[in-house]
Tab-separated table of C-alpha atoms in Angstrom:
chain	number	residue	atom	x	y	z
A	1	MET	CA	-99.158	-13.798	-20.387
A	2	GLY	CA	-97.598	-14.826	-23.659
A	3	GLY	CA	-93.926	-15.395	-22.865
A	4	PHE	CA	-93.762	-12.929	-19.986
A	5	VAL	CA	-91.436	-14.125	-17.240
A	6	SER	CA	-92.234	-12.989	-13.722
A	7	TYR	CA	-88.828	-12.256	-12.245
A	8	SER	CA	-90.305	-11.632	-8.812
A	9	HIS	CA	-91.746	-15.171	-8.879
A	10	LYS	CA	-88.444	-16.602	-10.088
A	11	PHE	CA	-86.602	-14.695	-7.371
A	12	ARG	CA	-88.932	-16.028	-4.662
A	13	GLN	CA	-88.040	-19.574	-5.704
A	14	ILE	CA	-84.532	-19.118	-4.312
A	15	ASN	CA	-84.333	-20.751	-0.898
A	16	ILE	CA	-84.368	-18.248	1.982
A	17	ASN	CA	-81.372	-19.999	3.573
A	18	ASP	CA	-79.414	-19.541	0.332
A	19	LYS	CA	-80.303	-15.839	0.318
A	20	GLN	CA	-79.175	-15.421	3.915
A	21	LYS	CA	-75.892	-17.259	3.263
A	22	GLN	CA	-75.129	-14.955	0.340
A	23	TRP	CA	-76.481	-11.640	1.604
A	24	GLY	CA	-76.599	-11.976	5.382
A	25	ALA	CA	-79.500	-12.498	7.760
A	26	SER	CA	-80.430	-8.823	7.925
A	27	CYS	CA	-79.720	-5.613	6.097
A	28	THR	CA	-80.047	-2.644	8.430
A	29	SER	CA	-77.574	-0.070	7.142
A	30	PHE	CA	-76.066	1.377	3.979
A	31	SER	CA	-72.904	-0.486	4.928
A	32	ASP	CA	-74.809	-3.804	4.864
A	33	VAL	CA	-76.254	-2.963	1.434
A	34	SER	CA	-72.840	-1.896	0.169
A	35	LYS	CA	-71.307	-5.190	1.284
A	36	VAL	CA	-73.851	-7.222	-0.722
A	37	PHE	CA	-73.257	-5.161	-3.879
A	38	ILE	CA	-69.454	-5.326	-3.522
A	39	ASN	CA	-69.495	-9.057	-2.816
A	40	TYR	CA	-71.432	-9.608	-6.040
A	41	ILE	CA	-69.115	-7.366	-8.072
A	42	THR	CA	-66.018	-9.128	-6.728
A	43	GLY	CA	-67.487	-12.601	-7.250
A	44	LYS	CA	-67.783	-13.535	-3.573
A	45	ILE	CA	-71.497	-14.222	-4.053
A	46	GLN	CA	-73.210	-15.586	-7.154
A	47	LYS	CA	-76.848	-14.554	-6.641
A	48	PHE	CA	-77.978	-10.945	-6.662
A	49	PRO	CA	-81.444	-9.367	-6.509
A	50	PHE	CA	-80.819	-7.229	-9.618
A	51	SER	CA	-79.263	-9.828	-11.909
A	52	GLU	CA	-80.193	-13.273	-13.177
A	53	GLY	CA	-76.658	-14.555	-13.482
A	54	THR	CA	-73.062	-13.939	-12.617
A	55	ILE	CA	-71.280	-10.757	-13.546
A	56	ALA	CA	-70.227	-10.432	-17.206
A	57	LEU	CA	-66.565	-10.911	-18.088
A	58	GLU	CA	-66.359	-7.381	-19.532
A	59	THR	CA	-67.315	-5.954	-16.137
A	60	SER	CA	-63.893	-6.938	-14.790
A	61	ALA	CA	-62.575	-3.830	-16.570
A	62	LEU	CA	-64.701	-1.762	-14.159
A	63	THR	CA	-64.293	-3.719	-10.913
A	64	ASP	CA	-62.214	-1.088	-9.101
A	65	ILE	CA	-64.524	1.808	-9.943
A	66	LEU	CA	-67.661	-0.252	-9.229
A	67	VAL	CA	-66.315	-1.161	-5.797
A	68	LYS	CA	-65.504	2.496	-5.120
A	69	LEU	CA	-68.985	3.636	-6.212
A	70	ASN	CA	-70.671	1.019	-4.040
A	71	GLU	CA	-68.460	1.843	-1.053
A	72	ASN	CA	-69.755	5.396	-1.417
A	73	LYS	CA	-73.486	4.574	-1.432
A	74	MET	CA	-73.914	4.594	-5.205
A	75	PHE	CA	-75.373	1.129	-5.651
A	76	THR	CA	-74.707	0.017	-9.225
A	77	ILE	CA	-77.162	-2.324	-10.934
A	78	ASN	CA	-75.912	-2.090	-14.532
A	79	SER	CA	-72.767	-0.854	-16.233
A	80	GLN	CA	-70.510	-1.326	-19.195
A	81	PRO	CA	-66.928	-0.270	-19.920
A	82	ARG	CA	-65.790	1.878	-22.816
A	83	VAL	CA	-64.651	-0.214	-25.774
A	84	ASN	CA	-63.082	1.199	-28.931
A	85	ALA	CA	-62.853	-1.129	-31.939
A	86	ALA	CA	-62.391	-4.420	-30.109
A	87	LEU	CA	-62.453	-7.401	-32.439
A	88	SER	CA	-65.851	-9.048	-32.481
A	89	THR	CA	-64.060	-12.269	-31.501
A	90	ASP	CA	-62.429	-10.699	-28.426
A	91	GLU	CA	-62.967	-12.987	-25.424
A	92	LYS	CA	-63.880	-10.167	-23.035
A	93	PHE	CA	-65.645	-7.550	-25.177
A	94	GLY	CA	-66.535	-9.240	-28.469
A	95	TRP	CA	-69.953	-10.147	-29.831
A	96	GLY	CA	-71.591	-10.642	-33.210
A	97	PRO	CA	-70.193	-12.334	-36.309
A	98	GLU	CA	-66.490	-12.735	-37.047
A	99	LEU	CA	-64.586	-10.049	-38.948
A	100	GLY	CA	-66.158	-7.213	-37.024
A	101	TYR	CA	-65.366	-4.444	-34.589
A	102	VAL	CA	-67.396	-3.525	-31.531
A	103	TYR	CA	-67.754	-0.230	-29.691
A	104	GLN	CA	-69.259	0.749	-26.366
A	105	LYS	CA	-69.795	3.954	-24.455
A	106	ALA	CA	-69.193	3.520	-20.747
A	107	TYR	CA	-72.192	3.926	-18.494
A	108	PHE	CA	-73.361	3.245	-14.969
A	109	GLU	CA	-76.898	2.682	-13.754
A	110	MET	CA	-77.359	2.989	-10.009
A	111	PHE	CA	-79.469	3.704	-6.982
A	112	ILE	CA	-78.337	6.816	-5.142
A	113	HIS	CA	-79.660	8.568	-2.045
A	114	LYS	CA	-81.576	11.751	-2.839
A	115	GLU	CA	-79.227	13.819	-0.667
A	116	MET	CA	-76.262	12.796	-2.840
A	117	LEU	CA	-77.887	13.596	-6.178
A	118	PRO	CA	-77.248	17.386	-6.280
A	119	ALA	CA	-73.498	16.920	-5.756
A	120	LEU	CA	-73.376	14.180	-8.397
A	121	VAL	CA	-75.304	16.328	-10.895
A	122	ASP	CA	-72.960	19.284	-10.237
A	123	HIS	CA	-69.974	17.016	-10.851
A	124	LEU	CA	-71.422	15.505	-14.031
A	125	ASN	CA	-72.315	18.938	-15.405
A	126	GLN	CA	-68.599	19.809	-15.439
A	127	ASN	CA	-68.112	17.500	-18.434
A	128	LYS	CA	-70.146	18.288	-21.547
A	129	TRP	CA	-69.503	14.763	-22.888
A	130	VAL	CA	-71.392	13.092	-20.042
A	131	ASN	CA	-75.137	12.496	-20.326
A	132	TYR	CA	-77.245	11.619	-17.324
A	133	GLN	CA	-80.832	10.844	-16.449
A	134	ALA	CA	-82.248	10.408	-12.960
A	135	ILE	CA	-85.746	10.054	-11.611
A	136	ASN	CA	-86.966	9.823	-8.054
A	137	ILE	CA	-89.941	8.028	-6.567
A	138	GLN	CA	-92.076	11.166	-6.952
A	139	GLY	CA	-91.386	11.195	-10.700
A	140	GLU	CA	-89.134	14.275	-10.638
A	141	LYS	CA	-86.583	14.147	-13.451
A	142	PHE	CA	-82.999	15.355	-13.381
A	143	GLN	CA	-81.318	15.143	-16.778
A	144	ASN	CA	-79.142	16.930	-19.288
A	145	VAL	CA	-80.745	15.249	-22.312
A	146	GLU	CA	-83.967	15.985	-24.145
A	147	ASP	CA	-86.908	13.638	-23.615
A	148	ASP	CA	-86.803	12.468	-27.248
A	149	GLU	CA	-83.022	11.891	-27.461
A	150	VAL	CA	-81.785	8.377	-28.143
A	151	ASN	CA	-78.196	7.434	-27.363
A	152	ALA	CA	-76.530	4.349	-28.859
A	153	VAL	CA	-74.215	2.924	-26.194
A	154	THR	CA	-73.245	-0.310	-27.971
A	155	TRP	CA	-72.729	-0.850	-31.682
A	156	GLY	CA	-70.825	-3.068	-34.036
A	157	VAL	CA	-69.463	-2.904	-37.563
A	158	PHE	CA	-69.287	-6.256	-39.347
A	159	LYS	CA	-68.242	-7.423	-42.801
A	160	ASP	CA	-71.187	-7.421	-45.214
A	161	HIS	CA	-73.594	-6.000	-42.592
A	162	GLU	CA	-75.056	-2.637	-41.749
A	163	VAL	CA	-73.974	-1.088	-38.447
A	164	VAL	CA	-75.724	-2.941	-35.625
A	165	GLN	CA	-76.891	-1.035	-32.528
A	166	PRO	CA	-78.119	-3.581	-29.981
A	167	THR	CA	-78.144	-1.224	-26.999
A	168	VAL	CA	-79.673	2.227	-27.000
A	169	VAL	CA	-80.745	4.421	-24.103
A	170	ASP	CA	-83.772	6.615	-24.378
A	171	HIS	CA	-85.643	8.651	-21.842
A	172	GLN	CA	-88.747	6.523	-22.035
């Protein structure tokens, strides 16, 4: 498969006893799911089905809101905090070569129950600066962006370099 890594295979290699120690023996309610997500966010467990490693240092800026989202059945699998002109050498937010500044738009990626989506969309539509995209298992789309829009959510400005945009979000 030419460099393709099967994450499902890698995930299966984790010992079932290790999984049960970290996540519990059974998961039968939203509360059980919420507990696993929150324990990962707060560092109480190190392994998580939706991540290869431990939580990034920059995520600590979002811990309180991530816990609140996950307590309320919005199960976050990816996020980043807003960053405005942090030094590229900053321990928490920096990246890239020295003598640079980095920027990030905040975002959250999550699983949410279909019954909660209309209220969330209504809330998000109250702020024209917020973009969202959602899709359900039937392929129905809920979004306030055009299909061909691309949104840079991370970029950096470095001495003697063009602007670097390592993270963009597109509808595809």
